[in-house]
Amino acid sequence: MKIILNHSRILVLLAWCLLSFSCNNGIELVDGGKSDYRIVLGKGASEHQYKTAEELQFYLYDIGGERINIVEGEPQVEGKYSIFLTGESGKDLGEHEIYIKTLNKNLYISGGSDKALRNAVYEFLERFLGCRWYAPGVEKVPSVKTVQLPNIDYRYTPDITTRTVHSRLFYDNHDFADKQKVTYESFPDYVPQARVHTFHRFMPEDKFYKTNPEFYALRGDKRLPTQLCLTNPEVLAIVKDSVASLFARYPGKNVLSVSQDDNQQHCQCENCSAIDTEEGSASGTMIRFVNEIANYFPEKTISTLAYQYTRRPCKTKPLENVLITLCSIECDRSAPIAEKCTEFADDLRGWGKLTDNIRIWDYTTQFTNFLAPFPNLNTLRPNIHLFRDNNAQCVFEQHSNHPSELFELRSYVTAQLLWNPDRELEELITDFTDGYYGEAGVYIKKYIDKIHS
């Protein structure tokens, strides 16, 4: 469903003015259904850049009624102006950075990579032309005779560079995920067989336990196949070879998890216990072990968990190519983490002092009943602020994935906050309820306010 806004040019310009831009010295991309502009790509533009240019062309046509031509590497033509699209990093543009600027009647939309360029185009359409994408097939696109821009000089780098919302709205609809600047899957760029809880995959019980019980965790006076003995050099060698084999099988993947299985029965042998005591946490043996693995694969990223018994930070600093995945599974969802889950917040701050390579695995839904009211929307923004402020470059918000209470709204608002955590929550919710629910939006907003009061 497309919501076409047939407002006058005056209303559109008024919205821009409210953003404190000058309306007198801008540029007109389309005037009366005609345009003097071209979309210009650099020579040798990639397939991704062409697709991005076509998206911009499509929406400018939807808005102003003129299909602006796409050209590659052509010099400036007299009487014509250009919308320059560039997608590469350099000394003035970081990999994830976007830059939108008007200069000498031309428009420059840039990103530090192909993905960042795509983000820049959608940011331009949303921020400066009023487009909205609320759900797959539900969008709001202005329709005006004159597409006029103010003077623009906008630069932005997202602090959270890998943004994942666990929602099939994004996983099943990649175009919609692109518009909301989130990933297509829950573990982007990971080796498929090694995403989380991987110890048993590297050293299966049925292969090693009977002949080599010393490879596994000592609990009391018995070795159990619950976790690995991380101070056993043979265990290190076997896991290293398994990791090498998986990377060889999936050469296009750059991340692999070396992480504890999903239980708390870790090794308490003399060697492991001594390290954990020295480090002040059971994460000590884990990080030392994972660092050894990561040292063999300097061009890859080795992910591990700070989860349950390994959540408390140790003293050893993770290598630069070690990704710490910190899980908030124990936290109360009725209030911001910093207020009601102070131990987790303290652990996060501790890890943030050790590394700037942190992935948060957060939980935003009610797993016991996905359809029941769950008034936690007001925790999203402060929690994401907490993550951002403590070096979390990657955030995975585990939503319900399948349709649930306020499913579309939650997916949209969470994605928007991951891209820009400083957006106002009330503004985002009202924008969505008005745009998605139409005349019913005011009642949905009252319901949301009521359950959160």
Tab-separated table of C-alpha atoms in Angstrom:
chain	number	residue	atom	x	y	z
A	1	MET	CA	0.000	0.000	0.000
A	2	LYS	CA	1.387	3.366	-0.975
A	3	ILE	CA	0.259	6.534	0.761
A	4	ILE	CA	0.600	9.358	-1.746
A	5	LEU	CA	0.654	12.830	-0.242
A	6	ASN	CA	-0.894	15.220	-2.763
A	7	HIS	CA	-0.046	18.286	-0.724
A	8	SER	CA	0.887	21.596	-2.215
A	9	ARG	CA	4.403	22.801	-2.672
A	10	ILE	CA	3.808	25.305	0.131
A	11	LEU	CA	3.254	22.598	2.733
A	12	VAL	CA	6.352	20.712	1.665
A	13	LEU	CA	8.462	23.857	1.803
A	14	LEU	CA	6.978	24.709	5.183
A	15	ALA	CA	8.152	21.359	6.533
A	16	TRP	CA	11.647	22.115	5.303
A	17	CYS	CA	11.540	25.542	6.886
A	18	LEU	CA	10.620	23.984	10.203
A	19	LEU	CA	13.898	22.115	9.958
A	20	SER	CA	15.580	25.538	10.119
A	21	PHE	CA	16.814	25.516	6.547
A	22	SER	CA	16.801	28.535	4.309
A	23	CYS	CA	14.162	28.174	1.640
A	24	ASN	CA	15.495	30.999	-0.493
A	25	ASN	CA	18.821	29.735	-1.771
A	26	GLY	CA	18.220	26.068	-2.470
A	27	ILE	CA	17.950	24.134	-5.716
A	28	GLU	CA	15.034	22.801	-7.742
A	29	LEU	CA	15.546	19.201	-8.821
A	30	VAL	CA	12.202	19.158	-10.615
A	31	ASP	CA	10.094	22.146	-11.643
A	32	GLY	CA	6.664	21.623	-13.160
A	33	GLY	CA	7.437	18.025	-14.032
A	34	LYS	CA	10.695	18.940	-15.817
A	35	SER	CA	14.290	18.649	-14.664
A	36	ASP	CA	17.695	19.987	-15.695
A	37	TYR	CA	19.438	17.346	-13.602
A	38	ARG	CA	21.147	14.030	-14.247
A	39	ILE	CA	22.139	11.349	-11.774
A	40	VAL	CA	25.879	10.895	-12.280
A	41	LEU	CA	27.843	7.836	-11.203
A	42	GLY	CA	31.618	7.547	-11.330
A	43	LYS	CA	33.335	5.595	-14.090
A	44	GLY	CA	33.267	1.882	-13.435
A	45	ALA	CA	30.401	2.200	-10.978
A	46	SER	CA	29.465	-1.052	-9.267
A	47	GLU	CA	26.216	-2.941	-9.704
A	48	HIS	CA	25.225	-1.875	-6.179
A	49	GLN	CA	25.783	1.777	-7.039
A	50	TYR	CA	23.621	1.443	-10.151
A	51	LYS	CA	20.846	-0.122	-8.096
A	52	THR	CA	21.078	2.764	-5.625
A	53	ALA	CA	20.907	5.281	-8.469
A	54	GLU	CA	17.814	3.542	-9.817
A	55	GLU	CA	16.156	3.774	-6.387
A	56	LEU	CA	16.816	7.507	-6.294
A	57	GLN	CA	15.525	7.852	-9.852
A	58	PHE	CA	12.372	5.899	-8.978
A	59	TYR	CA	11.466	7.993	-5.936
A	60	LEU	CA	12.271	11.325	-7.562
A	61	TYR	CA	9.911	10.299	-10.356
A	62	ASP	CA	7.251	9.342	-7.797
A	63	ILE	CA	7.631	12.674	-6.046
A	64	GLY	CA	8.064	15.100	-8.927
A	65	GLY	CA	6.896	13.269	-12.038
A	66	GLU	CA	10.189	13.450	-13.966
A	67	ARG	CA	12.408	10.439	-14.644
A	68	ILE	CA	15.924	11.814	-14.281
A	69	ASN	CA	18.508	10.066	-16.452
A	70	ILE	CA	21.373	8.064	-14.964
A	71	VAL	CA	24.777	8.523	-16.598
A	72	GLU	CA	28.235	7.228	-15.785
A	73	GLY	CA	31.285	9.436	-15.607
A	74	GLU	CA	30.100	12.054	-18.111
A	75	PRO	CA	31.509	15.602	-17.894
A	76	GLN	CA	29.289	18.491	-16.941
A	77	VAL	CA	26.965	19.570	-19.773
A	78	GLU	CA	26.092	23.231	-20.238
A	79	GLY	CA	22.604	23.978	-19.002
A	80	LYS	CA	22.492	20.749	-17.006
A	81	TYR	CA	23.144	20.114	-13.334
A	82	SER	CA	24.074	16.911	-11.587
A	83	ILE	CA	23.208	14.695	-8.670
A	84	PHE	CA	26.572	13.060	-8.009
A	85	LEU	CA	26.535	9.663	-6.293
A	86	THR	CA	29.812	8.316	-4.907
A	87	GLY	CA	30.369	5.271	-2.745
A	88	GLU	CA	33.952	4.913	-1.623
A	89	SER	CA	35.974	5.692	1.473
A	90	GLY	CA	38.829	8.145	1.521
A	91	LYS	CA	40.660	10.543	3.748
A	92	ASP	CA	37.523	12.656	4.190
A	93	LEU	CA	34.900	9.899	4.401
A	94	GLY	CA	34.862	6.872	6.681
A	95	GLU	CA	33.504	3.492	5.629
A	96	HIS	CA	30.111	4.006	7.300
A	97	GLU	CA	29.897	7.770	6.907
A	98	ILE	CA	27.371	9.564	4.705
A	99	TYR	CA	27.553	13.091	3.316
A	100	ILE	CA	24.821	15.091	1.556
A	101	LYS	CA	25.635	18.542	0.210
A	102	THR	CA	24.365	21.117	-2.263
A	103	LEU	CA	26.995	23.203	-4.048
A	104	ASN	CA	26.784	25.406	-7.152
A	105	LYS	CA	23.312	24.078	-8.002
A	106	ASN	CA	24.589	20.477	-7.853
A	107	LEU	CA	23.670	17.834	-5.292
A	108	TYR	CA	26.289	15.479	-3.867
A	109	ILE	CA	25.231	12.277	-2.115
A	110	SER	CA	28.175	10.252	-0.850
A	111	GLY	CA	28.902	7.224	1.285
A	112	GLY	CA	32.121	5.615	2.440
A	113	SER	CA	31.108	2.322	0.797
A	114	ASP	CA	28.408	0.997	-1.510
A	115	LYS	CA	26.273	0.213	1.534
A	116	ALA	CA	26.849	3.667	3.013
A	117	LEU	CA	25.891	5.277	-0.312
A	118	ARG	CA	22.621	3.356	-0.247
A	119	ASN	CA	22.047	4.560	3.314
A	120	ALA	CA	22.812	8.118	2.208
A	121	VAL	CA	20.212	8.015	-0.566
A	122	TYR	CA	17.494	6.718	1.757
A	123	GLU	CA	18.500	9.264	4.400
A	124	PHE	CA	18.213	12.006	1.774
A	125	LEU	CA	14.765	10.839	0.672
A	126	GLU	CA	13.553	10.532	4.246
A	127	ARG	CA	15.143	13.570	5.863
A	128	PHE	CA	14.887	16.127	3.050
A	129	LEU	CA	11.975	14.914	0.899
A	130	GLY	CA	9.655	13.451	3.540
A	131	CYS	CA	9.512	9.827	2.383
A	132	ARG	CA	8.629	7.161	4.940
A	133	TRP	CA	8.745	3.360	4.790
A	134	TYR	CA	6.624	1.951	7.581
A	135	ALA	CA	6.407	-1.698	6.556
A	136	PRO	CA	6.881	-3.770	3.405
A	137	GLY	CA	4.512	-2.284	0.835
A	138	VAL	CA	3.447	0.584	3.105
A	139	GLU	CA	5.202	3.826	2.307
A	140	LYS	CA	4.499	7.543	2.345
A	141	VAL	CA	5.732	9.488	-0.683
A	142	PRO	CA	5.040	13.207	-1.252
A	143	SER	CA	3.673	14.261	-4.640
A	144	VAL	CA	4.593	17.809	-5.677
A	145	LYS	CA	5.031	19.772	-8.893
A	146	THR	CA	8.296	21.297	-7.740
A	147	VAL	CA	10.953	19.339	-5.867
A	148	GLN	CA	12.889	22.076	-4.116
A	149	LEU	CA	15.734	21.620	-1.660
A	150	PRO	CA	17.226	24.021	0.841
A	151	ASN	CA	20.974	24.462	1.096
A	152	ILE	CA	22.258	21.214	2.595
A	153	ASP	CA	25.519	20.339	4.297
A	154	TYR	CA	24.747	17.156	6.221
A	155	ARG	CA	27.317	14.651	7.439
A	156	TYR	CA	26.558	11.653	9.636
A	157	THR	CA	28.360	8.547	10.847
A	158	PRO	CA	26.288	5.947	12.712
A	159	ASP	CA	27.927	4.873	15.959
A	160	ILE	CA	26.261	1.469	15.690
A	161	THR	CA	27.603	0.159	12.406
A	162	THR	CA	25.874	-3.239	12.279
A	163	ARG	CA	22.189	-2.916	13.120
A	164	THR	CA	19.977	-5.999	13.355
A	165	VAL	CA	16.306	-6.216	14.337
A	166	HIS	CA	15.133	-9.814	14.677
A	167	SER	CA	12.014	-9.372	12.568
A	168	ARG	CA	10.854	-11.236	9.499
A	169	LEU	CA	9.750	-7.878	8.101
A	170	PHE	CA	13.456	-7.325	7.413
A	171	TYR	CA	14.652	-10.891	6.890
A	172	ASP	CA	11.972	-11.613	4.274
A	173	ASN	CA	12.011	-8.165	2.636
A	174	HIS	CA	15.532	-7.028	1.864
A	175	ASP	CA	14.403	-3.851	0.115
A	176	PHE	CA	12.602	-2.806	3.274
A	177	ALA	CA	15.655	-3.693	5.358
A	178	ASP	CA	17.736	-1.454	3.097
A	179	LYS	CA	15.348	1.436	3.627
A	180	GLN	CA	15.588	1.004	7.402
A	181	LYS	CA	19.378	0.473	7.205
A	182	VAL	CA	19.382	-2.880	9.010
A	183	THR	CA	20.783	-6.288	8.138
A	184	TYR	CA	19.016	-9.082	6.252
A	185	GLU	CA	19.760	-11.772	8.849
A	186	SER	CA	20.542	-12.246	12.508
A	187	PHE	CA	24.224	-13.106	12.062
A	188	PRO	CA	25.511	-11.138	9.076
A	189	ASP	CA	28.836	-12.308	7.628
A	190	TYR	CA	29.056	-15.279	10.028
A	191	VAL	CA	30.062	-18.792	8.988
A	192	PRO	CA	26.651	-20.564	8.978
A	193	GLN	CA	27.707	-23.515	11.154
A	194	ALA	CA	29.463	-21.371	13.754
A	195	ARG	CA	27.243	-18.515	14.901
A	196	VAL	CA	26.823	-19.108	18.631
A	197	HIS	CA	27.318	-21.861	21.283
A	198	THR	CA	29.920	-23.615	19.158
A	199	PHE	CA	32.132	-25.689	21.476
A	200	HIS	CA	30.150	-28.873	20.842
A	201	ARG	CA	30.428	-28.306	17.090
A	202	PHE	CA	34.210	-28.165	17.215
A	203	MET	CA	34.557	-31.117	19.581
A	204	PRO	CA	31.466	-33.366	19.439
A	205	GLU	CA	30.891	-35.517	22.494
A	206	ASP	CA	30.409	-38.692	20.441
A	207	LYS	CA	33.799	-38.217	18.791
A	208	PHE	CA	36.051	-37.272	21.709
A	209	TYR	CA	34.465	-37.819	25.119
A	210	LYS	CA	34.853	-41.573	25.456
A	211	THR	CA	38.528	-41.619	24.463
A	212	ASN	CA	39.603	-38.198	25.766
A	213	PRO	CA	37.446	-37.061	28.684
A	214	GLU	CA	40.266	-34.682	29.705
A	215	PHE	CA	39.231	-32.456	26.782
A	216	TYR	CA	36.075	-31.525	28.679
A	217	ALA	CA	35.060	-29.643	31.812
A	218	LEU	CA	36.021	-30.961	35.229
A	219	ARG	CA	33.077	-30.627	37.611
A	220	GLY	CA	33.804	-31.938	41.081
A	221	ASP	CA	35.746	-35.138	40.468
A	222	LYS	CA	34.262	-35.948	37.060
A	223	ARG	CA	34.846	-34.748	33.499
A	224	LEU	CA	31.572	-33.759	31.814
A	225	PRO	CA	30.939	-32.973	28.118
A	226	THR	CA	29.244	-29.686	29.025
A	227	GLN	CA	32.065	-27.275	28.124
A	228	LEU	CA	35.694	-27.591	27.035
A	229	CYS	CA	38.828	-27.520	29.161
A	230	LEU	CA	40.313	-24.313	27.781
A	231	THR	CA	43.785	-24.816	29.254
A	232	ASN	CA	44.334	-28.149	27.495
A	233	PRO	CA	46.734	-27.509	24.561
A	234	GLU	CA	45.240	-30.359	22.533
A	235	VAL	CA	41.825	-28.699	22.756
A	236	LEU	CA	43.321	-25.482	21.398
A	237	ALA	CA	44.893	-27.340	18.468
A	238	ILE	CA	41.678	-29.184	17.573
A	239	VAL	CA	39.527	-26.043	17.741
A	240	LYS	CA	42.080	-24.078	15.704
A	241	ASP	CA	42.016	-26.730	12.966
A	242	SER	CA	38.210	-26.782	12.999
A	243	VAL	CA	38.069	-23.006	12.641
A	244	ALA	CA	40.554	-23.115	9.761
A	245	SER	CA	38.466	-25.779	8.038
A	246	LEU	CA	35.266	-23.740	8.348
A	247	PHE	CA	36.855	-20.557	7.028
A	248	ALA	CA	38.240	-22.560	4.093
A	249	ARG	CA	34.767	-23.945	3.392
A	250	TYR	CA	33.230	-20.452	3.499
A	251	PRO	CA	35.898	-18.104	2.106
A	252	GLY	CA	33.397	-15.265	1.701
A	253	LYS	CA	32.522	-15.209	5.402
A	254	ASN	CA	34.569	-13.154	7.837
A	255	VAL	CA	33.132	-13.909	11.288
A	256	LEU	CA	33.073	-17.155	13.268
A	257	SER	CA	32.004	-17.803	16.840
A	258	VAL	CA	34.235	-19.643	19.298
A	259	SER	CA	31.884	-19.673	22.251
A	260	GLN	CA	30.636	-21.639	25.229
A	261	ASP	CA	27.699	-23.983	24.952
A	262	ASP	CA	24.402	-22.943	26.513
A	263	ASN	CA	24.945	-24.119	30.077
A	264	GLN	CA	26.927	-22.985	33.113
A	265	GLN	CA	28.969	-26.160	33.699
A	266	HIS	CA	32.377	-24.681	32.856
A	267	CYS	CA	35.686	-26.305	33.666
A	268	GLN	CA	36.962	-26.080	37.245
A	269	CYS	CA	40.218	-27.955	36.838
A	270	GLU	CA	43.293	-26.625	38.637
A	271	ASN	CA	44.675	-24.788	35.594
A	272	CYS	CA	41.386	-23.198	34.512
A	273	SER	CA	40.477	-22.218	38.070
A	274	ALA	CA	43.862	-20.589	38.621
A	275	ILE	CA	43.435	-18.387	35.551
A	276	ASP	CA	39.857	-17.482	36.442
A	277	THR	CA	40.967	-16.488	39.936
A	278	GLU	CA	43.820	-14.407	38.548
A	279	GLU	CA	41.507	-12.734	36.032
A	280	GLY	CA	38.655	-12.177	38.469
A	281	SER	CA	36.148	-13.915	36.186
A	282	ALA	CA	35.566	-17.145	34.279
A	283	SER	CA	35.835	-14.996	31.166
A	284	GLY	CA	39.589	-15.057	31.825
A	285	THR	CA	40.141	-18.556	30.464
A	286	MET	CA	37.711	-17.822	27.643
A	287	ILE	CA	39.413	-14.644	26.422
A	288	ARG	CA	42.902	-16.139	26.670
A	289	PHE	CA	41.716	-19.144	24.653
A	290	VAL	CA	39.862	-17.061	22.061
A	291	ASN	CA	42.823	-14.694	21.714
A	292	GLU	CA	44.992	-17.695	20.833
A	293	ILE	CA	42.533	-18.694	18.114
A	294	ALA	CA	42.194	-15.127	16.816
A	295	ASN	CA	45.966	-14.809	16.606
A	296	TYR	CA	45.978	-17.513	13.922
A	297	PHE	CA	43.392	-15.660	11.804
A	298	PRO	CA	44.337	-11.947	11.866
A	299	GLU	CA	42.240	-11.121	8.774
A	300	LYS	CA	39.087	-12.669	10.248
A	301	THR	CA	36.904	-11.855	13.249
A	302	ILE	CA	36.498	-14.378	16.048
A	303	SER	CA	33.325	-13.801	18.039
A	304	THR	CA	32.759	-15.064	21.549
A	305	LEU	CA	30.163	-14.655	24.289
A	306	ALA	CA	30.128	-12.597	27.456
A	307	TYR	CA	27.148	-14.552	28.724
A	308	GLN	CA	26.083	-15.929	32.084
A	309	TYR	CA	29.305	-17.168	33.752
A	310	THR	CA	31.546	-15.266	31.296
A	311	ARG	CA	29.590	-11.992	31.401
A	312	ARG	CA	31.816	-10.292	33.962
A	313	PRO	CA	34.863	-8.768	32.234
A	314	CYS	CA	38.309	-10.160	32.924
A	315	LYS	CA	41.671	-8.374	32.970
A	316	THR	CA	43.064	-9.665	29.668
A	317	LYS	CA	42.326	-7.378	26.746
A	318	PRO	CA	40.685	-9.096	23.752
A	319	LEU	CA	42.643	-8.867	20.508
A	320	GLU	CA	41.398	-6.332	17.972
A	321	ASN	CA	39.829	-9.067	15.842
A	322	VAL	CA	37.899	-10.560	18.771
A	323	LEU	CA	34.229	-9.561	18.897
A	324	ILE	CA	32.688	-9.684	22.371
A	325	THR	CA	28.986	-10.577	22.238
A	326	LEU	CA	27.384	-9.388	25.458
A	327	CYS	CA	23.929	-10.810	26.227
A	328	SER	CA	21.325	-9.091	28.388
A	329	ILE	CA	19.191	-12.185	28.931
A	330	GLU	CA	18.903	-11.732	32.724
A	331	CYS	CA	17.670	-8.138	32.563
A	332	ASP	CA	14.268	-6.862	33.667
A	333	ARG	CA	12.462	-5.320	30.678
A	334	SER	CA	10.139	-3.043	32.647
A	335	ALA	CA	12.709	-0.247	32.954
A	336	PRO	CA	15.948	0.839	31.298
A	337	ILE	CA	18.886	-1.504	31.906
A	338	ALA	CA	20.931	1.176	33.680
A	339	GLU	CA	18.137	1.524	36.257
A	340	LYS	CA	17.008	-2.068	36.868
A	341	CYS	CA	19.901	-4.226	35.724
A	342	THR	CA	22.869	-2.391	37.140
A	343	GLU	CA	25.143	-5.452	37.220
A	344	PHE	CA	24.772	-5.892	33.467
A	345	ALA	CA	25.363	-2.176	32.917
A	346	ASP	CA	28.520	-2.372	35.031
A	347	ASP	CA	29.736	-5.410	33.087
A	348	LEU	CA	29.110	-3.620	29.796
A	349	ARG	CA	31.064	-0.595	30.985
A	350	GLY	CA	33.890	-2.899	32.011
A	351	TRP	CA	34.058	-4.561	28.605
A	352	GLY	CA	33.818	-1.138	26.977
A	353	LYS	CA	37.054	-0.178	28.722
A	354	LEU	CA	38.788	-3.273	27.327
A	355	THR	CA	37.636	-3.156	23.713
A	356	ASP	CA	35.689	-1.158	21.152
A	357	ASN	CA	34.631	-4.346	19.356
A	358	ILE	CA	31.387	-5.230	21.149
A	359	ARG	CA	28.181	-6.796	19.895
A	360	ILE	CA	25.077	-6.543	22.073
A	361	TRP	CA	22.527	-9.348	22.024
A	362	ASP	CA	19.509	-7.615	23.528
A	363	TYR	CA	15.949	-8.849	24.086
A	364	THR	CA	12.930	-6.642	23.407
A	365	THR	CA	9.931	-8.961	23.394
A	366	GLN	CA	7.906	-11.059	25.833
A	367	PHE	CA	8.754	-14.668	25.018
A	368	THR	CA	5.960	-16.164	27.144
A	369	ASN	CA	3.227	-14.442	25.136
A	370	PHE	CA	4.086	-12.554	21.961
A	371	LEU	CA	0.592	-11.059	21.617
A	372	ALA	CA	0.125	-9.760	25.158
A	373	PRO	CA	0.686	-6.059	25.874
A	374	PHE	CA	4.337	-5.469	26.694
A	375	PRO	CA	4.909	-1.837	27.725
A	376	ASN	CA	8.656	-1.549	27.208
A	377	LEU	CA	8.886	0.896	24.293
A	378	ASN	CA	10.213	3.592	26.592
A	379	THR	CA	13.238	1.424	27.427
A	380	LEU	CA	14.484	1.172	23.840
A	381	ARG	CA	16.120	4.577	23.529
A	382	PRO	CA	17.975	4.639	26.887
A	383	ASN	CA	19.147	1.059	26.389
A	384	ILE	CA	20.506	1.786	22.920
A	385	HIS	CA	22.197	4.890	24.343
A	386	LEU	CA	23.852	2.679	26.969
A	387	PHE	CA	25.091	0.285	24.298
A	388	ARG	CA	26.371	3.050	22.042
A	389	ASP	CA	28.131	4.899	24.840
A	390	ASN	CA	30.088	1.773	25.780
A	391	ASN	CA	31.587	0.857	22.410
A	392	ALA	CA	28.869	-1.419	21.041
A	393	GLN	CA	29.373	-1.174	17.293
A	394	CYS	CA	26.983	-4.047	16.598
A	395	VAL	CA	23.536	-4.450	18.150
A	396	PHE	CA	21.190	-7.395	17.662
A	397	GLU	CA	17.726	-6.633	19.026
A	398	GLN	CA	15.959	-9.969	19.444
A	399	HIS	CA	12.363	-9.177	18.632
A	400	SER	CA	9.735	-11.902	18.208
A	401	ASN	CA	10.602	-12.396	14.505
A	402	HIS	CA	7.009	-13.460	13.794
A	403	PRO	CA	3.948	-11.167	14.009
A	404	SER	CA	3.316	-10.050	17.575
A	405	GLU	CA	2.041	-7.116	19.619
A	406	LEU	CA	2.605	-3.858	17.675
A	407	PHE	CA	4.918	-5.859	15.400
A	408	GLU	CA	5.306	-3.344	12.584
A	409	LEU	CA	5.627	-0.364	14.929
A	410	ARG	CA	8.247	-2.068	17.080
A	411	SER	CA	10.267	-3.148	14.051
A	412	TYR	CA	10.200	0.364	12.597
A	413	VAL	CA	10.956	2.270	15.803
A	414	THR	CA	13.794	-0.053	16.815
A	415	ALA	CA	15.451	0.206	13.406
A	416	GLN	CA	15.159	3.987	13.441
A	417	LEU	CA	16.745	4.227	16.900
A	418	LEU	CA	19.607	1.926	15.965
A	419	TRP	CA	20.446	4.201	13.042
A	420	ASN	CA	20.145	7.371	15.132
A	421	PRO	CA	19.771	6.780	18.891
A	422	ASP	CA	19.187	10.486	19.447
A	423	ARG	CA	15.819	10.473	17.689
A	424	GLU	CA	12.930	11.285	20.013
A	425	LEU	CA	10.848	8.201	20.814
A	426	GLU	CA	7.529	10.077	20.939
A	427	GLU	CA	8.211	11.644	17.559
A	428	LEU	CA	8.936	8.246	16.004
A	429	ILE	CA	5.868	6.583	17.509
A	430	THR	CA	3.526	9.401	16.468
A	431	ASP	CA	4.991	9.496	12.975
A	432	PHE	CA	4.344	5.769	12.655
A	433	THR	CA	0.855	5.676	14.162
A	434	ASP	CA	-0.300	8.588	11.997
A	435	GLY	CA	1.334	7.274	8.848
A	436	TYR	CA	0.658	3.543	9.157
A	437	TYR	CA	-2.735	3.405	10.863
A	438	GLY	CA	-4.213	6.517	9.241
A	439	GLU	CA	-7.366	7.749	10.977
A	440	ALA	CA	-7.024	5.014	13.596
A	441	GLY	CA	-3.553	6.261	14.506
A	442	VAL	CA	-4.718	8.626	17.237
A	443	TYR	CA	-6.444	5.731	19.031
A	444	ILE	CA	-3.433	3.430	18.711
A	445	LYS	CA	-1.272	6.198	20.159
A	446	LYS	CA	-3.695	6.607	23.090
A	447	TYR	CA	-3.516	2.855	23.693
A	448	ILE	CA	0.295	2.937	23.687
A	449	ASP	CA	0.326	5.867	26.094
A	450	LYS	CA	-2.166	4.099	28.361
A	451	ILE	CA	-0.239	0.837	28.730
A	452	HIS	CA	2.984	2.754	29.357
A	453	SER	CA	1.483	5.038	32.014
